[in-house]
């Protein structure tokens, strides 16, 4: 087992060096985020990610410099560094990089060094929020691995100290917001948005935990409405609305009243989009092959309150319902096969195909309520259709 104090890297980049890195590295590209993801080369995607990761190196040192400046002992500083390195930068980073993408779309041109840095800081605040959620969730679920390595709490000498580590990841968000945005007109908006989104996600987590505990299967608690609430509160707000709303505040879009409020309009599009994304994810867990999705689907054996089981429950005959009751959530390959057979019999694949087309048309219809020239006053940054189309294009008909 590993000692967390030895998990960190030694990359240190000061904020003052960021402009040099941006201007002189191969990462100085002409608005790469404005390109649809599907048209980007693998090399360009890697460069875009590397540029974003440079900013993490900067903010990590800011957090540690503040920590050391408070007179904290060396072993505590090493632990904090390990916590940050192990839990924050290892994911897909889609949520964080979406902030940068959205600011670029709203501005309509490449960002300055300072604009990029601030957008990326907001993106990393989302990744810190994600890390806070995941470290906590792994403890609650008694999970074993995360992102191809042991869950943080399962490392030697960590254990339930991981609970406090999760709190520190969350606290880092507010240190960074104060450091980089305290003097802006939208600082309080950022604080309120992060607090509200955190609370919404925790509400969704509560519903999920009491509806579908892994060690107690009760399909009577399941329903498509319960699934909808879990998806909206646990996923859609922080994964879809949060990145766009942060970018809107940074870009100077102010909340207004009535049907001219860009934030209400953005929410009305992004929450259904997030719901579509999660239903798609649930479907791929059942229907996608390991080669296709890069993992083995486990929703059935893990007693997940997924769209597939709730759809099956809505259409199952009494005999099929009995099969589901007897086999869902069991750590048994034969039981899993029986559940999948019922999924096929009730037509989960066909129902998903209908759902996907309907969701796409519905979301496109919402996007088209935004005026072609953008929503907002002349001379101001306007909310654009392209913000939402970029999300939808990445998701529609995805196979992994």
C-alpha positions as CSV (number, residue, x, y, z in Angstrom):
1,X,0.0,0.0,0.0
2,X,1.2,3.5,-0.7
3,X,1.9,6.4,1.7
4,X,-0.1,9.5,0.6
5,X,2.8,11.8,1.3
6,X,4.7,10.2,-1.6
7,X,1.9,10.4,-4.1
8,X,2.4,14.0,-5.3
9,X,4.4,15.3,-8.2
10,X,7.0,18.1,-7.9
11,X,5.8,20.4,-10.7
12,X,5.7,24.0,-9.4
13,X,4.6,26.8,-11.7
14,X,4.2,30.3,-10.3
15,X,1.3,32.5,-11.5
16,X,3.8,35.1,-12.8
17,X,5.2,32.5,-15.2
18,X,1.8,31.6,-16.7
19,X,1.9,34.2,-19.5
20,X,5.3,33.0,-20.6
21,X,4.0,29.4,-20.7
22,X,0.9,30.4,-22.7
23,X,2.8,32.6,-25.2
24,X,5.8,30.3,-25.9
25,X,4.5,26.8,-25.7
26,X,2.9,24.7,-28.5
27,X,-0.3,25.2,-26.6
28,X,-0.7,28.8,-28.0
29,X,-3.4,27.8,-30.5
30,X,-5.9,29.9,-32.4
31,X,-9.1,29.4,-30.4
32,X,-9.0,25.6,-30.3
33,X,-12.1,25.5,-28.1
34,X,-14.2,27.0,-30.8
35,X,-13.8,23.9,-32.9
36,X,-16.4,21.1,-32.4
37,X,-14.9,18.3,-30.4
38,X,-15.7,15.8,-33.1
39,X,-13.5,17.7,-35.6
40,X,-10.5,18.1,-33.3
41,X,-7.5,15.9,-33.9
42,X,-6.3,13.7,-31.0
43,X,-3.2,15.9,-30.9
44,X,-5.2,19.1,-30.6
45,X,-7.3,17.7,-27.9
46,X,-4.2,16.6,-25.9
47,X,-2.7,20.1,-26.3
48,X,-5.9,21.7,-25.2
49,X,-6.0,19.5,-22.1
50,X,-2.3,20.1,-21.3
51,X,-2.8,23.8,-21.5
52,X,-5.7,23.5,-19.0
53,X,-3.6,21.3,-16.7
54,X,-0.9,23.9,-16.6
55,X,-3.4,26.1,-14.7
56,X,-3.9,23.4,-12.1
57,X,-0.2,23.5,-11.4
58,X,-0.5,27.2,-10.7
59,X,-3.5,27.1,-8.4
60,X,-2.2,24.1,-6.6
61,X,0.9,26.1,-5.7
62,X,-1.3,29.0,-4.6
63,X,-3.2,26.8,-2.3
64,X,0.0,25.3,-0.8
65,X,1.7,28.6,-0.5
66,X,-1.2,29.9,1.5
67,X,-1.3,26.7,3.6
68,X,2.4,27.0,4.4
69,X,2.0,30.7,5.1
70,X,-0.4,29.8,7.9
71,X,2.5,28.0,9.6
72,X,1.2,24.5,8.9
73,X,3.7,21.7,9.6
74,X,5.5,20.1,6.7
75,X,3.8,16.7,6.9
76,X,0.3,18.4,6.7
77,X,1.5,20.3,3.6
78,X,2.7,17.1,2.0
79,X,-0.7,15.5,2.8
80,X,-2.6,18.4,1.3
81,X,-0.5,18.3,-1.9
82,X,-1.1,14.5,-2.2
83,X,-4.9,15.0,-1.7
84,X,-4.9,17.6,-4.5
85,X,-2.8,15.6,-6.9
86,X,-4.5,12.3,-6.3
87,X,-8.1,13.5,-6.5
88,X,-8.4,16.6,-8.7
89,X,-6.7,16.4,-12.1
90,X,-7.1,12.7,-13.1
91,X,-10.6,12.7,-14.7
92,X,-11.8,13.7,-18.2
93,X,-11.9,17.4,-17.2
94,X,-14.9,18.0,-19.5
95,X,-16.8,20.1,-16.9
96,X,-13.8,22.4,-16.2
97,X,-12.8,22.9,-19.8
98,X,-16.4,23.6,-20.7
99,X,-16.1,26.9,-18.9
100,X,-13.2,28.0,-21.1
101,X,-15.0,26.7,-24.2
102,X,-18.1,28.7,-23.3
103,X,-16.3,32.0,-22.5
104,X,-14.6,31.7,-25.9
105,X,-17.9,31.1,-27.7
106,X,-19.5,34.1,-25.9
107,X,-16.5,36.4,-26.7
108,X,-16.3,35.1,-30.3
109,X,-12.5,35.2,-30.4
110,X,-9.4,33.9,-28.7
111,X,-9.0,34.8,-25.1
112,X,-6.2,36.9,-23.7
113,X,-3.8,35.3,-21.2
114,X,-5.6,36.8,-18.3
115,X,-9.1,35.8,-19.6
116,X,-7.9,32.3,-20.2
117,X,-6.4,32.0,-16.8
118,X,-9.5,33.3,-15.0
119,X,-11.8,31.0,-17.0
120,X,-9.6,28.0,-16.3
121,X,-9.6,28.9,-12.6
122,X,-13.4,28.7,-12.6
123,X,-13.1,25.4,-14.5
124,X,-10.8,24.0,-11.9
125,X,-13.2,25.1,-9.2
126,X,-15.7,22.8,-10.8
127,X,-13.1,20.0,-10.8
128,X,-12.4,20.6,-7.1
129,X,-16.2,20.4,-6.5
130,X,-16.2,17.1,-8.5
131,X,-13.3,15.8,-6.4
132,X,-15.1,16.7,-3.2
133,X,-18.2,14.8,-4.4
134,X,-16.2,11.7,-5.6
135,X,-14.1,11.3,-2.5
136,X,-17.2,11.5,-0.3
137,X,-19.3,9.3,-2.6
138,X,-16.6,6.6,-2.6
139,X,-16.8,6.4,1.2
140,X,-20.6,6.3,1.2
141,X,-20.6,3.5,-1.4
142,X,-17.7,1.6,0.0
143,X,-16.2,1.8,-3.5
144,X,-12.8,0.1,-4.3
145,X,-11.4,1.9,-7.3
146,X,-11.8,5.3,-9.0
147,X,-10.2,6.3,-12.3
148,X,-8.1,3.1,-12.4
149,X,-6.6,3.4,-9.0
150,X,-7.6,2.7,-5.4
151,X,-10.2,5.2,-4.0
152,X,-8.4,7.8,-1.9
153,X,-9.8,6.5,1.4
154,X,-8.5,3.0,0.6
155,X,-4.9,4.2,0.5
156,X,-2.7,3.2,3.5
157,X,-2.9,5.7,6.4
158,X,-5.8,7.6,4.8
159,X,-9.0,5.8,5.8
160,X,-11.7,8.2,7.2
161,X,-9.3,11.1,7.2
162,X,-10.6,11.3,3.6
163,X,-13.8,12.9,5.0
164,X,-11.8,15.9,6.1
165,X,-9.8,15.8,2.9
166,X,-13.1,16.1,1.0
167,X,-14.0,19.2,3.0
168,X,-10.6,20.7,2.2
169,X,-11.2,20.2,-1.5
170,X,-14.4,22.0,-1.2
171,X,-12.8,24.8,0.9
172,X,-10.2,25.3,-1.8
173,X,-12.9,26.5,-4.2
174,X,-13.7,29.5,-2.0
175,X,-10.1,30.4,-1.4
176,X,-9.5,30.5,-5.1
177,X,-12.7,32.5,-5.8
178,X,-11.7,35.1,-3.2
179,X,-8.1,35.3,-4.5
180,X,-9.0,35.7,-8.2
181,X,-12.5,37.2,-8.2
182,X,-12.9,39.2,-5.0
183,X,-12.6,42.6,-6.9
184,X,-15.1,41.6,-9.6
185,X,-18.7,42.8,-9.8
186,X,-19.9,39.2,-10.0
187,X,-18.0,37.7,-7.0
188,X,-21.1,37.2,-4.9
189,X,-22.9,35.7,-7.9
190,X,-20.1,33.1,-8.1
191,X,-20.3,32.3,-4.4
192,X,-24.0,31.9,-4.5
193,X,-23.9,29.7,-7.6
194,X,-21.3,27.3,-6.1
195,X,-23.2,27.1,-2.8
196,X,-26.6,26.5,-4.6
197,X,-25.2,23.9,-6.9
198,X,-23.4,22.1,-4.1
199,X,-26.7,21.9,-2.2
200,X,-28.6,20.8,-5.2
201,X,-26.1,18.0,-5.9
202,X,-26.3,16.8,-2.3
203,X,-30.1,16.7,-2.5
204,X,-29.8,14.4,-5.5
205,X,-27.3,12.3,-3.7
206,X,-29.6,11.9,-0.7
207,X,-32.5,10.7,-3.0
208,X,-30.2,8.3,-4.7
209,X,-28.7,6.9,-1.5
210,X,-32.1,6.2,0.1
211,X,-33.7,4.9,-3.1
212,X,-31.0,2.5,-4.3
213,X,-28.6,1.4,-1.6
214,X,-26.3,-1.2,-3.0
215,X,-26.9,-3.7,-0.1
216,X,-30.7,-3.6,-0.1
217,X,-32.8,-4.0,-3.3
218,X,-36.4,-2.7,-3.2
219,X,-37.7,-2.0,-6.7
220,X,-40.9,-0.6,-5.2
221,X,-38.9,2.5,-4.4
222,X,-37.9,3.0,-8.1
223,X,-39.8,5.1,-10.6
224,X,-39.1,7.2,-13.7
225,X,-40.0,10.3,-11.7
226,X,-37.5,9.3,-8.9
227,X,-34.9,8.7,-11.6
228,X,-35.6,12.2,-13.1
229,X,-35.1,13.9,-9.8
230,X,-31.9,12.1,-9.1
231,X,-30.5,12.9,-12.5
232,X,-31.4,16.6,-12.4
233,X,-30.2,17.3,-8.9
234,X,-27.2,14.9,-8.8
235,X,-25.8,15.5,-12.3
236,X,-27.5,18.1,-14.5
237,X,-27.0,21.2,-12.3
238,X,-23.3,20.8,-11.6
239,X,-22.2,19.1,-14.8
240,X,-24.2,21.2,-17.3
241,X,-25.7,24.4,-15.9
242,X,-22.7,25.3,-13.6
243,X,-20.0,25.6,-16.3
244,X,-22.2,27.7,-18.6
245,X,-23.5,30.0,-15.8
246,X,-19.9,30.6,-14.6
247,X,-18.8,31.5,-18.1
248,X,-21.8,33.8,-18.5
249,X,-21.0,35.7,-15.3
250,X,-17.3,36.1,-16.3
251,X,-18.4,37.3,-19.8
252,X,-20.5,40.1,-18.3
253,X,-24.0,38.7,-18.9
254,X,-26.1,40.0,-16.1
255,X,-29.3,38.4,-14.7
256,X,-32.5,40.2,-15.7
257,X,-36.2,39.8,-15.0
258,X,-38.8,38.0,-17.1
259,X,-38.3,36.1,-20.3
260,X,-35.1,38.1,-21.1
261,X,-33.1,36.5,-18.3
262,X,-30.3,34.5,-20.0
263,X,-29.7,32.4,-16.8
264,X,-33.3,31.1,-16.7
265,X,-33.2,30.4,-20.4
266,X,-29.8,28.6,-20.1
267,X,-31.2,26.5,-17.2
268,X,-34.3,25.6,-19.2
269,X,-32.0,24.1,-21.9
270,X,-29.1,22.7,-19.9
271,X,-31.2,20.7,-17.3
272,X,-33.0,18.7,-20.0
273,X,-29.7,18.3,-21.8
274,X,-28.1,16.9,-18.6
275,X,-31.1,14.6,-18.2
276,X,-30.6,13.4,-21.7
277,X,-26.9,12.8,-21.1
278,X,-27.5,10.7,-18.0
279,X,-30.2,8.6,-19.6
280,X,-27.8,8.0,-22.5
281,X,-25.1,7.0,-20.0
282,X,-27.6,4.6,-18.3
283,X,-28.5,3.1,-21.7
284,X,-24.9,2.6,-22.8
285,X,-24.1,0.9,-19.5
286,X,-26.7,-1.8,-20.6
287,X,-26.3,-1.8,-24.3
288,X,-22.7,-0.7,-25.0
289,X,-19.8,-3.3,-25.2
290,X,-16.7,-2.9,-23.1
291,X,-14.7,-2.2,-26.3
292,X,-17.1,0.6,-27.1
293,X,-17.6,2.3,-23.8
294,X,-14.2,1.5,-22.2
295,X,-15.7,-0.3,-19.2
296,X,-18.0,-3.2,-18.2
297,X,-21.5,-2.0,-17.3
298,X,-22.3,-2.6,-13.7
299,X,-25.6,-0.7,-13.1
300,X,-27.6,-3.9,-12.9
301,X,-25.5,-5.7,-10.3
302,X,-24.9,-2.5,-8.4
303,X,-28.7,-1.9,-7.9
304,X,-28.5,1.5,-9.7
305,X,-31.8,3.4,-10.1
306,X,-31.1,3.7,-13.9
307,X,-33.4,4.7,-16.7
308,X,-33.2,1.1,-18.1
309,X,-34.6,-0.6,-15.0
310,X,-37.3,2.1,-14.5
311,X,-38.4,1.8,-18.1
312,X,-38.5,-2.0,-17.7
313,X,-40.6,-1.7,-14.5
314,X,-43.0,0.7,-16.3
315,X,-43.7,-1.9,-19.1
316,X,-43.1,-5.3,-17.5
317,X,-45.7,-7.9,-17.2
318,X,-46.3,-9.4,-13.7
319,X,-44.1,-12.4,-14.7
320,X,-41.3,-10.1,-15.9
321,X,-41.6,-8.0,-12.8
322,X,-41.0,-11.1,-10.7
323,X,-37.9,-11.8,-12.6
324,X,-36.6,-8.3,-12.0
325,X,-37.4,-8.5,-8.3
326,X,-35.6,-11.8,-7.9
327,X,-32.5,-10.8,-9.9
328,X,-31.8,-7.1,-10.0
329,X,-28.9,-5.9,-7.8
330,X,-27.4,-9.4,-7.3
331,X,-23.7,-9.9,-7.7
332,X,-24.3,-12.9,-10.0
333,X,-23.7,-13.1,-13.7
334,X,-26.7,-15.4,-14.4
335,X,-29.0,-13.0,-12.5
336,X,-27.7,-10.1,-14.6
337,X,-28.4,-12.1,-17.8
338,X,-32.0,-12.6,-16.7
339,X,-32.5,-8.9,-16.1
340,X,-31.0,-8.1,-19.5
341,X,-33.4,-10.6,-21.1
342,X,-36.3,-8.7,-19.6
343,X,-34.8,-5.4,-20.8
344,X,-34.8,-6.9,-24.3
345,X,-38.3,-8.3,-24.0
346,X,-39.9,-5.0,-23.0
347,X,-38.0,-3.2,-25.8
348,X,-35.6,-1.0,-23.9
349,X,-33.5,-0.5,-27.0
350,X,-36.4,0.7,-29.1
351,X,-37.8,2.9,-26.4
352,X,-34.4,4.5,-26.0
353,X,-34.1,5.2,-29.7
354,X,-37.5,7.0,-29.6
355,X,-36.5,8.8,-26.4
356,X,-33.2,10.1,-28.0
357,X,-34.8,11.5,-31.1
358,X,-37.6,13.2,-29.1
359,X,-35.0,14.6,-26.6
360,X,-32.8,15.9,-29.4
361,X,-35.8,17.7,-31.2
362,X,-37.1,19.1,-27.9
363,X,-33.7,20.5,-26.9
364,X,-33.1,21.9,-30.3
365,X,-36.4,23.6,-30.1
366,X,-35.4,25.2,-26.8
367,X,-32.1,26.3,-28.3
368,X,-33.9,27.9,-31.2
369,X,-35.9,30.1,-28.8
370,X,-32.7,32.1,-28.5
371,X,-32.7,34.9,-31.2
372,X,-30.4,34.1,-34.1
373,X,-28.3,37.2,-33.2
374,X,-28.1,36.2,-29.6
375,X,-30.0,37.2,-26.4
376,X,-29.0,40.5,-24.9
377,X,-28.7,44.2,-25.4
378,X,-26.7,45.7,-28.3
379,X,-23.2,46.5,-27.4
380,X,-23.2,43.8,-24.7
381,X,-22.0,40.2,-24.7
382,X,-25.0,38.1,-25.8
383,X,-26.0,34.5,-25.0
384,X,-25.6,32.5,-28.2
385,X,-27.1,29.4,-29.6
386,X,-23.6,28.0,-30.2
387,X,-23.0,27.5,-26.5
388,X,-25.8,24.9,-26.3
389,X,-25.3,23.4,-29.7
390,X,-21.7,22.6,-28.8
391,X,-22.9,20.6,-25.8
392,X,-25.6,18.8,-27.8
393,X,-23.3,18.0,-30.7
394,X,-20.9,16.3,-28.3
395,X,-23.6,14.2,-26.8
396,X,-26.1,13.3,-29.7
397,X,-25.6,9.7,-30.8
398,X,-22.5,9.2,-28.8
399,X,-21.3,5.7,-28.4
400,X,-19.0,6.0,-25.4
